[in-house]
Coordinates of C-alpha atoms in Angstrom, one line a residue:
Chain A
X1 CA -5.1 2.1 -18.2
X2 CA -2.4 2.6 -15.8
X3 CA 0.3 -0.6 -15.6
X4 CA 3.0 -1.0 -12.7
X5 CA 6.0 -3.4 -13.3
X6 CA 8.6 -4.1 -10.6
X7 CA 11.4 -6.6 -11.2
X8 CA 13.3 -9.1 -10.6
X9 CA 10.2 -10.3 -8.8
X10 CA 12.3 -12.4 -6.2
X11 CA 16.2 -11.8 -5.5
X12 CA 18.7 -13.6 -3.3
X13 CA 22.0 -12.0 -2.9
X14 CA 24.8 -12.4 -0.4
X15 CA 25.9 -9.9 2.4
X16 CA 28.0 -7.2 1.2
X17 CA 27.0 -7.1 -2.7
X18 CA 25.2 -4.6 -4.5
X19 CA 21.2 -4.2 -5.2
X20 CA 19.6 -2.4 -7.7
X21 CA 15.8 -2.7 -8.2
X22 CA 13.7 -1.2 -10.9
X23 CA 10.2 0.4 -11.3
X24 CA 8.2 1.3 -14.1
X25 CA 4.7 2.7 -14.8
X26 CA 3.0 2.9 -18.0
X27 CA -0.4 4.9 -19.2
X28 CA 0.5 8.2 -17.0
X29 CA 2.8 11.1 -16.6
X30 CA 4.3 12.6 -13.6
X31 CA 3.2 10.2 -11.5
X32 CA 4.4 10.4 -8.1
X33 CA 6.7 7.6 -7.3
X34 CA 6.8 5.4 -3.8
X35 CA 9.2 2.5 -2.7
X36 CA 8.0 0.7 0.5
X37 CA 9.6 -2.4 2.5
X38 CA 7.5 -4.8 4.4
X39 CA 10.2 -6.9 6.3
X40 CA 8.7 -10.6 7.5
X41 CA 5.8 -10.3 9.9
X42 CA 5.9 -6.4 9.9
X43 CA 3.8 -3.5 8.4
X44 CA 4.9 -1.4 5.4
X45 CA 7.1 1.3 5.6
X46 CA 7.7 4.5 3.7
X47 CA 11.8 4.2 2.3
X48 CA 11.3 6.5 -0.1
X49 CA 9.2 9.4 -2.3
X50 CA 9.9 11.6 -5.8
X51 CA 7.1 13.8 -6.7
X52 CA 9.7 14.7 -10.1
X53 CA 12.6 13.2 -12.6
X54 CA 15.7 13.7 -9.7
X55 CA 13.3 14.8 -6.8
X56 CA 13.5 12.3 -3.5
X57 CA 12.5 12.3 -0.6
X58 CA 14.1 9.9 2.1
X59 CA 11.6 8.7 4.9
X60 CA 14.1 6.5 7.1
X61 CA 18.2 6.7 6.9
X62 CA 19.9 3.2 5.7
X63 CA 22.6 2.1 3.3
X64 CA 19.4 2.0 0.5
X65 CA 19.4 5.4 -2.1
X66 CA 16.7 6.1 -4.8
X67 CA 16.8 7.9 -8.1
X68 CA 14.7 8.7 -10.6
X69 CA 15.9 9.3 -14.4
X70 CA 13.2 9.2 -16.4
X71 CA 9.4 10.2 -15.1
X72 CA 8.1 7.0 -14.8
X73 CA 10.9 5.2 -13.7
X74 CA 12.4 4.6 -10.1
X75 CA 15.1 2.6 -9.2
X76 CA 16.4 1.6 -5.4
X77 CA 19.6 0.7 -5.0
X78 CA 22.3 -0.1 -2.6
X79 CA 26.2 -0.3 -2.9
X80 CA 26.4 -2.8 0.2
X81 CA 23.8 -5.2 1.5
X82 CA 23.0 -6.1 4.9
X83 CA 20.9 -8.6 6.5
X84 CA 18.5 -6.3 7.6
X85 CA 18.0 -5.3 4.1
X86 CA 15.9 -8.7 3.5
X87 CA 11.8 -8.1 2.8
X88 CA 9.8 -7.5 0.5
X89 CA 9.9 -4.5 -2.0
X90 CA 6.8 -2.2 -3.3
X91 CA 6.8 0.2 -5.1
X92 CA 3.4 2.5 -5.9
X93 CA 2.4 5.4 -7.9
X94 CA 0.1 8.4 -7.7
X95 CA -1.5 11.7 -9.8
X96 CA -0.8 14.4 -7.8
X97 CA -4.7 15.4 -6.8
X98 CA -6.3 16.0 -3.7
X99 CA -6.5 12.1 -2.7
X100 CA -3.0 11.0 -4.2
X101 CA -4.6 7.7 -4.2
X102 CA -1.8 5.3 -4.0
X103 CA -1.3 2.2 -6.9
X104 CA 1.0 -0.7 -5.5
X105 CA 3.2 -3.2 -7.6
X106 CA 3.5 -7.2 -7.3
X107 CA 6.6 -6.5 -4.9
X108 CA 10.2 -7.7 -5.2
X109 CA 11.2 -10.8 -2.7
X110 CA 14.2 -9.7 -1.6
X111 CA 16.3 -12.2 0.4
X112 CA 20.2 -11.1 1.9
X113 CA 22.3 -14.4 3.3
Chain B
X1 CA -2.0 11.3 9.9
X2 CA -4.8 10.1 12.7
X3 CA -4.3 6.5 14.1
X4 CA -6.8 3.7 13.2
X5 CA -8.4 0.6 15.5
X6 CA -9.0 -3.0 13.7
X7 CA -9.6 -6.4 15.2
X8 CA -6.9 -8.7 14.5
X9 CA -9.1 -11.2 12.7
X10 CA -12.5 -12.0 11.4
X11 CA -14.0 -15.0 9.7
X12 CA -17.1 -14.9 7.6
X13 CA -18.7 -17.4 5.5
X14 CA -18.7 -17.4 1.6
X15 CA -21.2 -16.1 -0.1
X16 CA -22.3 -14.4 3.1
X17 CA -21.2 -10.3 3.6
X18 CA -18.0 -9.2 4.9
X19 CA -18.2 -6.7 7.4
X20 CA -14.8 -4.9 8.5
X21 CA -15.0 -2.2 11.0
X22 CA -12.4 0.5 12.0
X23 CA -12.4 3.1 14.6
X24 CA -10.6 6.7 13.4
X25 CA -12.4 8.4 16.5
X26 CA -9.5 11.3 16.2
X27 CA -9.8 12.0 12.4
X28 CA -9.9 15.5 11.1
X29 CA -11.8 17.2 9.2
X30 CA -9.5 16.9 5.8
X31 CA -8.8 13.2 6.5
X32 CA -10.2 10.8 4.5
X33 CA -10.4 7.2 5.2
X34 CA -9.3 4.5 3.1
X35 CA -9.0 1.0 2.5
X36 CA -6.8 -1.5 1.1
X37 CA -6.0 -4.8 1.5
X38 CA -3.1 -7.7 0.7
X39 CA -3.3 -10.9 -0.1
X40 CA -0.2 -13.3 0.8
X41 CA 2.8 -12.3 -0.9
X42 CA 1.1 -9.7 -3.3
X43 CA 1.6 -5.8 -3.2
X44 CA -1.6 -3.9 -1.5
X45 CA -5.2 -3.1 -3.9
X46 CA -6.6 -0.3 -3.0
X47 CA -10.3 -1.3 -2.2
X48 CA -12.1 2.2 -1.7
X49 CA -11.4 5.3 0.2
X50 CA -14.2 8.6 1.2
X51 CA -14.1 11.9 3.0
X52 CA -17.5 11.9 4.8
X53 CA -20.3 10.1 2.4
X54 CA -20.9 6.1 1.8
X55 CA -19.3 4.6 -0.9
X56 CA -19.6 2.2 -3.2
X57 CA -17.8 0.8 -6.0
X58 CA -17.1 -2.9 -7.7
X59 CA -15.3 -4.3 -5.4
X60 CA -17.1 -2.6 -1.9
X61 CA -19.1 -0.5 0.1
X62 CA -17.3 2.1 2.7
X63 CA -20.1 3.0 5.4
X64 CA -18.8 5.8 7.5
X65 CA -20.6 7.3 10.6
X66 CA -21.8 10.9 11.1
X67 CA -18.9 11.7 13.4
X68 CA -16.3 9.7 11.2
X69 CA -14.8 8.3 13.9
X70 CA -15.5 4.7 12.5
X71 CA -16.3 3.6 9.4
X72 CA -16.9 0.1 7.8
X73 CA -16.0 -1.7 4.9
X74 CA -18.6 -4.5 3.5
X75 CA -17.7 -6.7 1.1
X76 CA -20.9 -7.8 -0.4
X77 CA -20.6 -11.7 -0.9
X78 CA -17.2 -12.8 -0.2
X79 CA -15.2 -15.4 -1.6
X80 CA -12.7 -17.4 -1.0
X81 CA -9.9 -15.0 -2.7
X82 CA -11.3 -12.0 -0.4
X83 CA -9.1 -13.8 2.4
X84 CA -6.5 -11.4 2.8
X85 CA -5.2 -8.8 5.2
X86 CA -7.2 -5.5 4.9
X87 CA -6.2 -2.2 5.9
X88 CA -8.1 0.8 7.1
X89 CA -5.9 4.4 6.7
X90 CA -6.8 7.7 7.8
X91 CA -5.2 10.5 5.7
X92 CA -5.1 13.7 3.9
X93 CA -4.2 13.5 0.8
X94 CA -0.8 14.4 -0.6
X95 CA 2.6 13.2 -1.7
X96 CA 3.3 12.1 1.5
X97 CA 3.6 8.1 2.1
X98 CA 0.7 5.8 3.4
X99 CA 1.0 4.6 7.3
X100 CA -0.1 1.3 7.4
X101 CA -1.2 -0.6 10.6
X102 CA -1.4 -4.3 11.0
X103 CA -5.0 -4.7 9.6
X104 CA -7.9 -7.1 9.7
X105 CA -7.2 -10.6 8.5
X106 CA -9.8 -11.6 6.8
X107 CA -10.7 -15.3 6.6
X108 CA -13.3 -16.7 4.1
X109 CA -14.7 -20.4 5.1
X110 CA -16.2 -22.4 2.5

């Protein structure tokens, strides 16, 4: 069966310093690859999408980048944190098929001070 | 993707059935409708999801209309870990990300 790991699973980092955060998925190939924010009180939203190894798609402009170097792993990253950047991280997977039903992770905590 | 109706909140009583409701009334015909929910501080499950017939699987039933412009979710005898915030999504399937509103909070009372 399919297995989706996201770490750390909480983060606190000061203003101005660099984030990287990792996804993996195990038991699939090709997935496609998702990384969502839900910031405190707030709904999810779409940061970013890869459908291939180097392929993404950027949903909402922000000092936060993606990549993709191996097919089941995604990372999200950032060279400069901001306040704003606080929330809590998902990432989620799909096979490409005419539901793309979506598979979410636990979620990284992320808090900026 | 079209836009989905949900009450804010429900309570129900354990053991008793769960019945969510959500109004799609401008889905399309390639839309389907599914459902997911969260519980505090963990990522979303998907529950179910279906293009125009019931479902059912382990976890729920999905009931949607004949017009599928509303559908419902039951959740046959809830407990107290079904409290959680539940989320009804119209889309067609794709690559493309999930939209999700602010969903049903669910309340289980013992």
């Amino acid at each position: 069966s399919q297995t989706i790991h996201q770490w750390p699973a909480t983060l606190v980092q000061p203003v101005g310093s660099p984030l990287s955060l990792e996804c993996t998925v195990e038991g699939t190939s090709n997935p496609n690859l998702y990384w969502y924010r839900q910031a405190a009180g707030r709904g999810l939203q779409l940061l970013f999408y890869s459908v291939g190894i180097g392929q993404i798609s950027s949903e909402v402009p922000q000092n936060l980048s993606a990549s993709r170097p191996q097919d089941r792993q995604f990372i999200l990253s950032s060279k400069k944190l901001l306040l704003s950047d606080s929330g809590f991280y998902l990432c989620a997977w799909s096979l490409a098929s005419s539901t793309d039903t979506q598979y979410f992770g636990p979620g990284t905590r992320l808090t900026v001070l | 993707d079209a836009k989905t109706t949900q009450p804010t909140s429900m309570d129900c009583a354990e053991g008793r059935a769960a019945n969510l409701p959500c109004n799609h009334s401008t889905i399309s015909g390639n839309e389907y409708v599914y459902w997911y929910r969260q519980i505090h501080s963990q990522g979303p499950q998907y529950i179910i999801h279906g293009l125009k017939n019931n479902e059912t699987n382990e976890m729920a039933s999905l009931i949607i209309t004949e017009d599928r412009k509303s559908s419902t979710l039951i959740l046959p005898h809830a407990t107290l870990r079904d409290t959680a915030v539940y989320y009804c999504i119209v889309r067609v399937g794709g690559a493309d990300g999930l939209t999700f509103g602010k969903g049903t909070h669910l309340i289980i009372q013992p």
